[in-house]
CSV table of C-alpha atoms and ligand atoms in Angstrom, one decimal:
chain,number,residue,atom,x,y,z
A,1,MET,CA,0.0,0.0,0.0
A,2,GLU,CA,1.2,3.5,-0.5
A,3,ALA,CA,2.1,5.7,2.4
A,4,VAL,CA,-0.7,7.7,1.7
A,5,SER,CA,-3.3,4.9,1.7
A,6,ARG,CA,-2.0,3.9,5.1
A,7,THR,CA,-3.6,7.2,6.6
A,8,ALA,CA,-7.0,5.4,5.6
A,9,GLN,CA,-5.9,2.9,8.5
A,10,TRP,CA,-5.6,5.9,11.0
A,11,THR,CA,-8.9,7.3,10.5
A,12,ALA,CA,-10.5,3.9,10.6
A,13,ALA,CA,-8.5,3.5,13.8
A,14,ALA,CA,-10.3,6.7,15.3
A,15,ARG,CA,-13.6,5.3,14.0
A,16,ALA,CA,-12.9,2.2,16.0
A,17,LEU,CA,-12.2,4.3,19.3
A,18,GLU,CA,-15.7,6.2,18.8
A,19,THR,CA,-17.5,3.0,18.4
A,20,GLU,CA,-15.9,1.4,21.7
A,21,ARG,CA,-17.2,4.6,23.7
A,22,GLU,CA,-20.4,3.7,25.6
A,23,ASP,CA,-21.9,7.0,24.4
A,24,ARG,CA,-21.0,6.2,20.8
A,25,LEU,CA,-22.2,8.8,18.0
A,26,PHE,CA,-22.0,5.9,15.4
A,27,ALA,CA,-21.0,2.4,15.2
A,28,ASP,CA,-18.6,1.1,12.7
A,29,PRO,CA,-18.0,-2.5,13.8
A,30,TYR,CA,-15.4,-3.0,11.0
A,31,ALA,CA,-13.1,-0.2,12.1
A,32,ARG,CA,-10.9,-2.0,14.1
A,33,THR,CA,-10.5,-4.8,11.6
A,34,VAL,CA,-9.6,-2.7,8.9
A,35,ALA,CA,-7.3,-0.4,11.0
A,36,ASP,CA,-5.3,-3.1,11.9
A,37,GLU,CA,-2.1,-2.4,13.7
A,38,THR,CA,-0.8,0.3,11.4
A,39,GLY,CA,-3.9,2.4,12.0
A,40,PHE,CA,-3.3,2.6,15.9
A,41,GLU,CA,0.2,3.1,15.4
A,42,LEU,CA,-0.3,6.3,13.1
A,43,LEU,CA,-3.2,7.2,15.8
A,44,ALA,CA,-0.4,7.7,18.4
A,45,ARG,CA,2.0,9.3,15.9
A,46,TYR,CA,-0.5,11.9,14.6
A,47,ASP,CA,-2.1,12.6,18.1
A,48,GLY,CA,-3.1,16.1,19.2
A,49,GLY,CA,-4.7,19.1,18.2
A,50,GLY,CA,-8.3,17.5,18.5
A,51,ILE,CA,-7.8,15.0,15.5
A,52,VAL,CA,-9.9,12.2,17.3
A,53,PRO,CA,-12.7,14.4,18.1
A,54,PHE,CA,-12.6,15.8,14.7
A,55,LEU,CA,-12.8,12.4,13.2
A,56,ALA,CA,-15.8,11.6,15.3
A,57,ILE,CA,-17.4,14.8,14.2
A,58,ARG,CA,-16.6,14.4,10.6
A,59,THR,CA,-17.8,10.8,10.6
A,60,THR,CA,-21.0,11.5,12.1
A,61,TYR,CA,-21.7,14.8,9.9
A,62,LEU,CA,-21.2,12.8,6.8
A,63,ASP,CA,-23.2,9.9,8.0
A,64,ARG,CA,-26.1,11.8,8.3
A,65,ALA,CA,-25.7,13.9,5.4
A,66,VAL,CA,-25.3,11.0,3.3
A,67,VAL,CA,-28.4,9.4,4.6
A,68,LYS,CA,-30.5,12.4,4.3
A,69,ALA,CA,-29.2,13.1,0.7
A,70,VAL,CA,-29.9,9.8,-0.4
A,71,GLU,CA,-33.4,9.8,1.3
A,72,GLU,CA,-34.8,13.2,0.4
A,73,ARG,CA,-33.4,13.1,-3.2
A,74,GLY,CA,-33.7,9.6,-4.2
A,75,ILE,CA,-30.3,9.5,-5.3
A,76,ARG,CA,-29.2,5.9,-6.1
A,77,GLN,CA,-25.6,6.1,-7.1
A,78,VAL,CA,-23.1,7.0,-4.3
A,79,VAL,CA,-19.5,7.7,-4.9
A,80,PHE,CA,-16.8,7.6,-2.3
A,81,LEU,CA,-13.7,9.4,-3.7
A,82,ALA,CA,-10.5,8.1,-1.8
A,83,ALA,CA,-12.9,5.8,0.2
A,84,GLY,CA,-10.0,4.4,2.0
A,85,MET,CA,-11.4,1.8,4.8
A,86,ASP,CA,-14.7,3.6,4.8
A,87,THR,CA,-17.2,0.7,5.6
A,88,ARG,CA,-20.6,3.0,5.1
A,89,PHE,CA,-21.9,0.4,2.2
A,90,PHE,CA,-22.1,-2.2,5.2
A,91,ARG,CA,-23.2,-0.1,8.1
A,92,LEU,CA,-25.4,2.7,7.0
A,93,PRO,CA,-29.2,2.2,6.2
A,94,TRP,CA,-29.1,2.3,2.3
A,95,PRO,CA,-32.6,2.0,0.3
A,96,ASP,CA,-33.0,-0.7,-2.0
A,97,GLY,CA,-31.4,-0.5,-5.5
A,98,VAL,CA,-28.5,1.8,-4.5
A,99,THR,CA,-25.0,1.4,-5.7
A,100,VAL,CA,-21.8,2.4,-3.7
A,101,TYR,CA,-18.8,3.0,-5.7
A,102,GLU,CA,-15.6,3.3,-3.8
A,103,LEU,CA,-12.8,4.8,-5.5
A,104,ASP,CA,-9.2,4.5,-4.2
A,105,ARG,CA,-5.7,3.3,-5.2
A,106,PRO,CA,-5.4,-0.2,-6.3
A,107,ALA,CA,-3.5,-1.6,-3.3
A,108,LEU,CA,-5.5,-0.1,-0.7
A,109,LEU,CA,-8.7,-1.7,-2.6
A,110,GLU,CA,-6.9,-5.0,-2.6
A,111,ALA,CA,-5.8,-5.1,1.1
A,112,LYS,CA,-9.5,-3.9,1.9
A,113,ALA,CA,-10.9,-6.7,0.2
A,114,GLU,CA,-8.8,-9.3,1.9
A,115,MET,CA,-9.8,-7.8,5.4
A,116,LEU,CA,-13.3,-7.8,4.5
A,117,LYS,CA,-13.5,-11.1,2.5
A,118,ASP,CA,-15.8,-12.9,5.2
A,119,GLU,CA,-18.2,-10.1,5.7
A,120,PRO,CA,-21.6,-10.9,4.2
A,121,GLN,CA,-22.7,-8.5,1.5
A,122,PRO,CA,-26.0,-6.8,2.5
A,123,ALA,CA,-28.9,-7.5,0.6
A,124,GLY,CA,-30.7,-5.1,-2.0
A,125,ARG,CA,-27.4,-2.9,-2.3
A,126,THR,CA,-24.6,-3.0,-4.5
A,127,ARG,CA,-20.8,-2.2,-4.0
A,128,VAL,CA,-18.2,-1.5,-6.6
A,129,THR,CA,-14.8,-1.0,-6.1
A,130,VAL,CA,-12.8,1.1,-8.7
A,131,PRO,CA,-9.2,1.2,-8.6
A,132,VAL,CA,-7.9,4.7,-9.9
A,133,ASP,CA,-5.6,7.6,-9.3
A,134,LEU,CA,-7.7,10.7,-8.7
A,135,THR,CA,-5.1,13.0,-10.0
A,136,GLN,CA,-5.6,11.4,-13.2
A,137,ASP,CA,-8.7,10.6,-15.5
A,138,TRP,CA,-10.8,8.4,-13.3
A,139,THR,CA,-14.2,9.1,-14.9
A,140,GLY,CA,-13.6,6.4,-17.6
A,141,PRO,CA,-13.1,3.6,-15.1
A,142,LEU,CA,-15.8,4.8,-13.1
A,143,LYS,CA,-18.3,4.6,-16.2
A,144,GLU,CA,-17.1,1.2,-17.2
A,145,ALA,CA,-17.8,0.1,-13.6
A,146,GLY,CA,-21.5,1.1,-14.2
A,147,TRP,CA,-21.9,4.6,-13.1
A,148,LYS,CA,-24.5,6.9,-15.2
A,149,SER,CA,-23.3,10.4,-15.7
A,150,GLU,CA,-26.8,11.4,-16.6
A,151,GLU,CA,-28.4,10.5,-13.6
A,152,PRO,CA,-27.9,12.4,-10.0
A,153,VAL,CA,-25.0,11.3,-8.0
A,154,LEU,CA,-23.9,11.6,-4.6
A,155,TRP,CA,-20.1,12.7,-4.4
A,156,VAL,CA,-18.3,12.2,-1.0
A,157,VAL,CA,-14.7,13.7,-0.8
A,158,GLU,CA,-13.7,13.1,2.8
A,159,GLY,CA,-10.0,13.2,4.1
A,160,LEU,CA,-8.5,13.7,0.5
A,161,LEU,CA,-8.2,17.3,-0.5
A,162,PHE,CA,-5.2,18.3,1.8
A,163,PHE,CA,-3.0,15.5,0.2
A,164,LEU,CA,-3.4,17.0,-3.2
A,165,PRO,CA,-1.8,20.0,-5.0
A,166,GLU,CA,-4.2,23.1,-5.5
A,167,GLN,CA,-4.4,22.5,-9.2
A,168,ALA,CA,-5.3,18.8,-8.7
A,169,VAL,CA,-8.0,19.8,-6.1
A,170,ARG,CA,-9.3,22.4,-8.5
A,171,THR,CA,-9.6,19.8,-11.3
A,172,LEU,CA,-11.3,17.3,-9.2
A,173,ILE,CA,-13.9,19.5,-7.6
A,174,SER,CA,-14.7,20.9,-11.3
A,175,THR,CA,-14.7,17.3,-12.8
A,176,LEU,CA,-17.3,16.4,-10.1
A,177,SER,CA,-19.5,19.4,-11.1
A,178,ALA,CA,-19.2,18.7,-14.7
A,179,HIS,CA,-20.4,15.2,-14.1
A,180,ALA,CA,-23.3,16.3,-11.7
A,181,ALA,CA,-26.8,15.8,-13.3
A,182,PRO,CA,-29.3,18.0,-11.7
A,183,GLY,CA,-30.2,17.0,-8.0
A,184,SER,CA,-26.5,15.7,-7.3
A,185,VAL,CA,-24.8,16.6,-4.0
A,186,LEU,CA,-21.3,17.1,-3.0
A,187,LEU,CA,-20.1,16.3,0.5
A,188,GLY,CA,-16.8,16.6,1.8
A,189,ASP,CA,-14.1,18.5,4.1
A,190,VAL,CA,-11.0,20.7,3.5
A,191,ILE,CA,-8.7,22.6,5.9
A,192,SER,CA,-7.5,26.1,6.2
A,193,LYS,CA,-4.3,27.2,4.6
A,194,SER,CA,-3.4,28.5,8.2
A,195,ALA,CA,-3.5,25.0,9.4
A,196,LEU,CA,-0.7,23.9,7.3
A,197,GLU,CA,1.3,26.7,8.6
A,198,ASN,CA,0.2,26.6,12.5
A,199,PRO,CA,3.5,26.7,14.6
A,200,LEU,CA,1.6,24.3,17.0
A,201,ALA,CA,1.1,21.7,14.1
A,202,ARG,CA,4.7,21.7,13.1
A,203,GLY,CA,5.5,18.3,14.8
A,204,PHE,CA,2.4,16.9,13.1
A,205,MET,CA,3.2,18.3,9.7
A,206,LYS,CA,6.9,17.1,9.8
A,207,ALA,CA,5.6,13.7,10.9
A,208,LEU,CA,3.3,13.5,7.9
A,209,GLU,CA,6.0,14.5,5.6
A,210,GLU,CA,8.6,12.2,7.0
A,211,ASP,CA,6.0,9.3,6.4
A,212,GLY,CA,5.7,10.3,2.7
A,213,ASN,CA,2.0,11.7,3.0
A,214,PRO,CA,2.6,15.7,3.3
A,215,TRP,CA,-0.5,17.9,3.6
A,216,LEU,CA,-0.4,20.3,0.7
A,217,PHE,CA,-3.6,22.1,0.4
A,218,GLY,CA,-5.7,24.3,2.6
A,219,THR,CA,-8.1,27.4,1.8
A,220,GLU,CA,-9.6,30.0,4.0
A,221,GLU,CA,-12.3,30.4,1.7
A,222,PRO,CA,-14.1,26.9,1.0
A,223,GLU,CA,-17.1,28.6,-0.4
A,224,THR,CA,-15.2,30.5,-3.0
A,225,LEU,CA,-13.1,27.5,-4.0
A,226,LEU,CA,-16.3,25.3,-4.3
A,227,ALA,CA,-18.5,27.9,-6.1
A,228,ASP,CA,-15.5,28.6,-8.6
A,229,CYS,CA,-15.6,24.9,-9.4
A,230,GLY,CA,-19.4,24.9,-10.2
A,231,TRP,CA,-21.1,23.9,-7.0
A,232,ALA,CA,-23.9,25.8,-5.2
A,233,VAL,CA,-22.7,25.8,-1.3
A,234,ARG,CA,-25.5,25.1,1.1
A,235,GLU,CA,-23.5,24.7,4.1
A,236,VAL,CA,-20.0,24.9,5.5
A,237,LYS,CA,-19.3,24.2,9.3
A,238,GLN,CA,-16.4,24.1,11.5
A,239,PRO,CA,-16.3,21.5,13.9
A,240,GLY,CA,-17.8,22.8,17.2
A,241,GLU,CA,-20.5,24.9,15.4
A,242,ASP,CA,-24.1,24.2,15.7
A,243,GLY,CA,-24.6,20.9,13.4
A,244,ALA,CA,-21.1,19.9,13.8
A,245,ALA,CA,-20.4,19.3,17.5
A,246,PHE,CA,-22.2,16.5,18.6
A,247,ASP,CA,-20.8,17.0,22.2
A,248,ARG,CA,-17.2,16.2,21.0
A,249,TRP,CA,-15.4,19.4,20.1
A,250,PRO,CA,-13.1,20.2,23.0
A,251,TYR,CA,-12.0,23.8,21.9
A,252,PRO,CA,-13.9,27.3,21.3
A,253,VAL,CA,-14.9,27.7,18.0
A,254,PRO,CA,-13.0,30.8,16.2
A,255,ALA,CA,-15.2,33.3,14.1
A,256,ARG,CA,-14.5,33.4,10.5
A,257,SER,CA,-13.4,37.0,10.7
A,258,VAL,CA,-10.5,35.9,13.0
A,259,PRO,CA,-7.3,35.7,10.7
A,260,ARG,CA,-4.6,33.1,10.4
A,261,MET,CA,-6.5,30.5,12.4
A,262,PRO,CA,-6.0,26.5,11.8
A,263,ARG,CA,-9.6,25.2,10.8
A,264,SER,CA,-11.4,22.5,9.5
A,265,PHE,CA,-14.6,22.9,7.4
A,266,LEU,CA,-17.3,20.4,6.6
A,267,PHE,CA,-19.3,21.2,3.5
A,268,THR,CA,-22.5,20.3,1.6
A,269,CYS,CA,-23.0,21.5,-1.8
A,270,ASP,CA,-25.4,20.6,-4.6
A,271,THR,CA,-26.2,21.5,-8.3
A,272,PRO,CA,-27.1,25.2,-8.9
A,273,THR,CA,-30.5,26.1,-9.6
A,274,PHE,CA,-31.4,27.3,-13.0
A,275,GLU,CA,-31.6,30.9,-11.6
A,276,GLU,CA,-28.1,30.4,-9.7
A,277,GLY,CA,-26.5,29.0,-12.9
A,278,LYS,CA,-27.7,32.1,-14.7
A,279,ALA,CA,-26.3,34.3,-12.2
A,280,ALA,CA,-22.9,32.7,-12.0
B,1,LIG,C1,-7.0,9.9,5.1
B,1,LIG,S1,-7.5,8.8,4.0
B,1,LIG,C2,-9.1,8.8,4.1
B,1,LIG,C3,-9.9,7.6,3.7
B,1,LIG,C4,-11.4,7.7,3.9
B,1,LIG,N1,-12.1,8.8,2.9
B,1,LIG,C5,-11.6,8.3,5.3
B,1,LIG,O1,-12.3,9.4,5.4
B,1,LIG,O2,-11.5,7.5,6.3
B,1,LIG,C6,-6.8,9.2,2.4
B,1,LIG,C7,-7.2,8.4,1.3
B,1,LIG,O3,-7.0,9.1,-0.1
B,1,LIG,C8,-6.3,7.9,-0.9
B,1,LIG,N2,-5.8,8.7,-1.9
B,1,LIG,C9,-4.7,9.8,-1.7
B,1,LIG,N3,-4.5,10.2,-3.0
B,1,LIG,C10,-5.1,9.4,-3.8
B,1,LIG,C11,-5.0,9.6,-5.3
B,1,LIG,N4,-4.3,10.3,-5.9
B,1,LIG,N5,-5.9,8.6,-6.0
B,1,LIG,C12,-6.8,7.9,-5.2
B,1,LIG,N6,-6.7,7.7,-3.8
B,1,LIG,C13,-5.8,8.6,-3.3
B,1,LIG,C14,-5.7,7.1,0.0
B,1,LIG,O4,-5.3,5.8,-0.6
B,1,LIG,C15,-6.4,7.2,1.3
B,1,LIG,O5,-7.2,6.1,1.2
């Protein structure tokens, strides 16, 4: 597995810890298996700065947003970009007929398949894994795997954008909007540029770099980035704000007007309405 793919075991380890709390926000019974020892080693190595509570919040925010988007909009194709060790296909309540596409690097998908090989496939839903490099053309392989670009889609881009250079981020988010039939939704997360430069996070950033998976991208203006790339932004939340706190965030939430703050953002976008499209 590439170094960057091992970070998927890190986030799975955080989901295992949340699952094992009595007051858990969600249950991911597969998380400990897919995290394996590597995931817990990375969790110890990258500890601090609210990472574990943030990952519990991010998972919960996106779990709820995914279920809502599928239920309310009748979307039947869901694509997890950089799915990593995500097990939402197994653990969320999907409607019958949904197809979940999991895109990631080939070696990660092979390792995950081996780890989950004895898990029964839930009925009424389909899971398709698509090995890709998301900085290259990946829509071709996704189409070959069965995705229909003319039908609404739910894109989920979780825990990926900070690993990519800015141009690759812009290309990816624009590609998603160019292939979003009306009624499609985009969910994900991004960090602020100041988070990359925060002196208190130097040790963390150095460890990521030494391990071969440096964080490269952040923005103070996620709304502008997403709108520039063709999306109608419906919600941007920092952890700890109403709707993204879940009784987990241990720090005050800095107002957006305070400059140079390390921040994470969770976002929900959809396709622009006719009027929004004309105004853009
Ligand atoms: C921190 S993990 C996040 C995984 C999962 N979405 C989660 O939140 O637990 C980052 C993931 O991005 C994937 N990744 C990074 N660069 C990629 C690329 N160029 N193409 C495909 N996947 C990539 C890695 O393999 C890894 O699974």
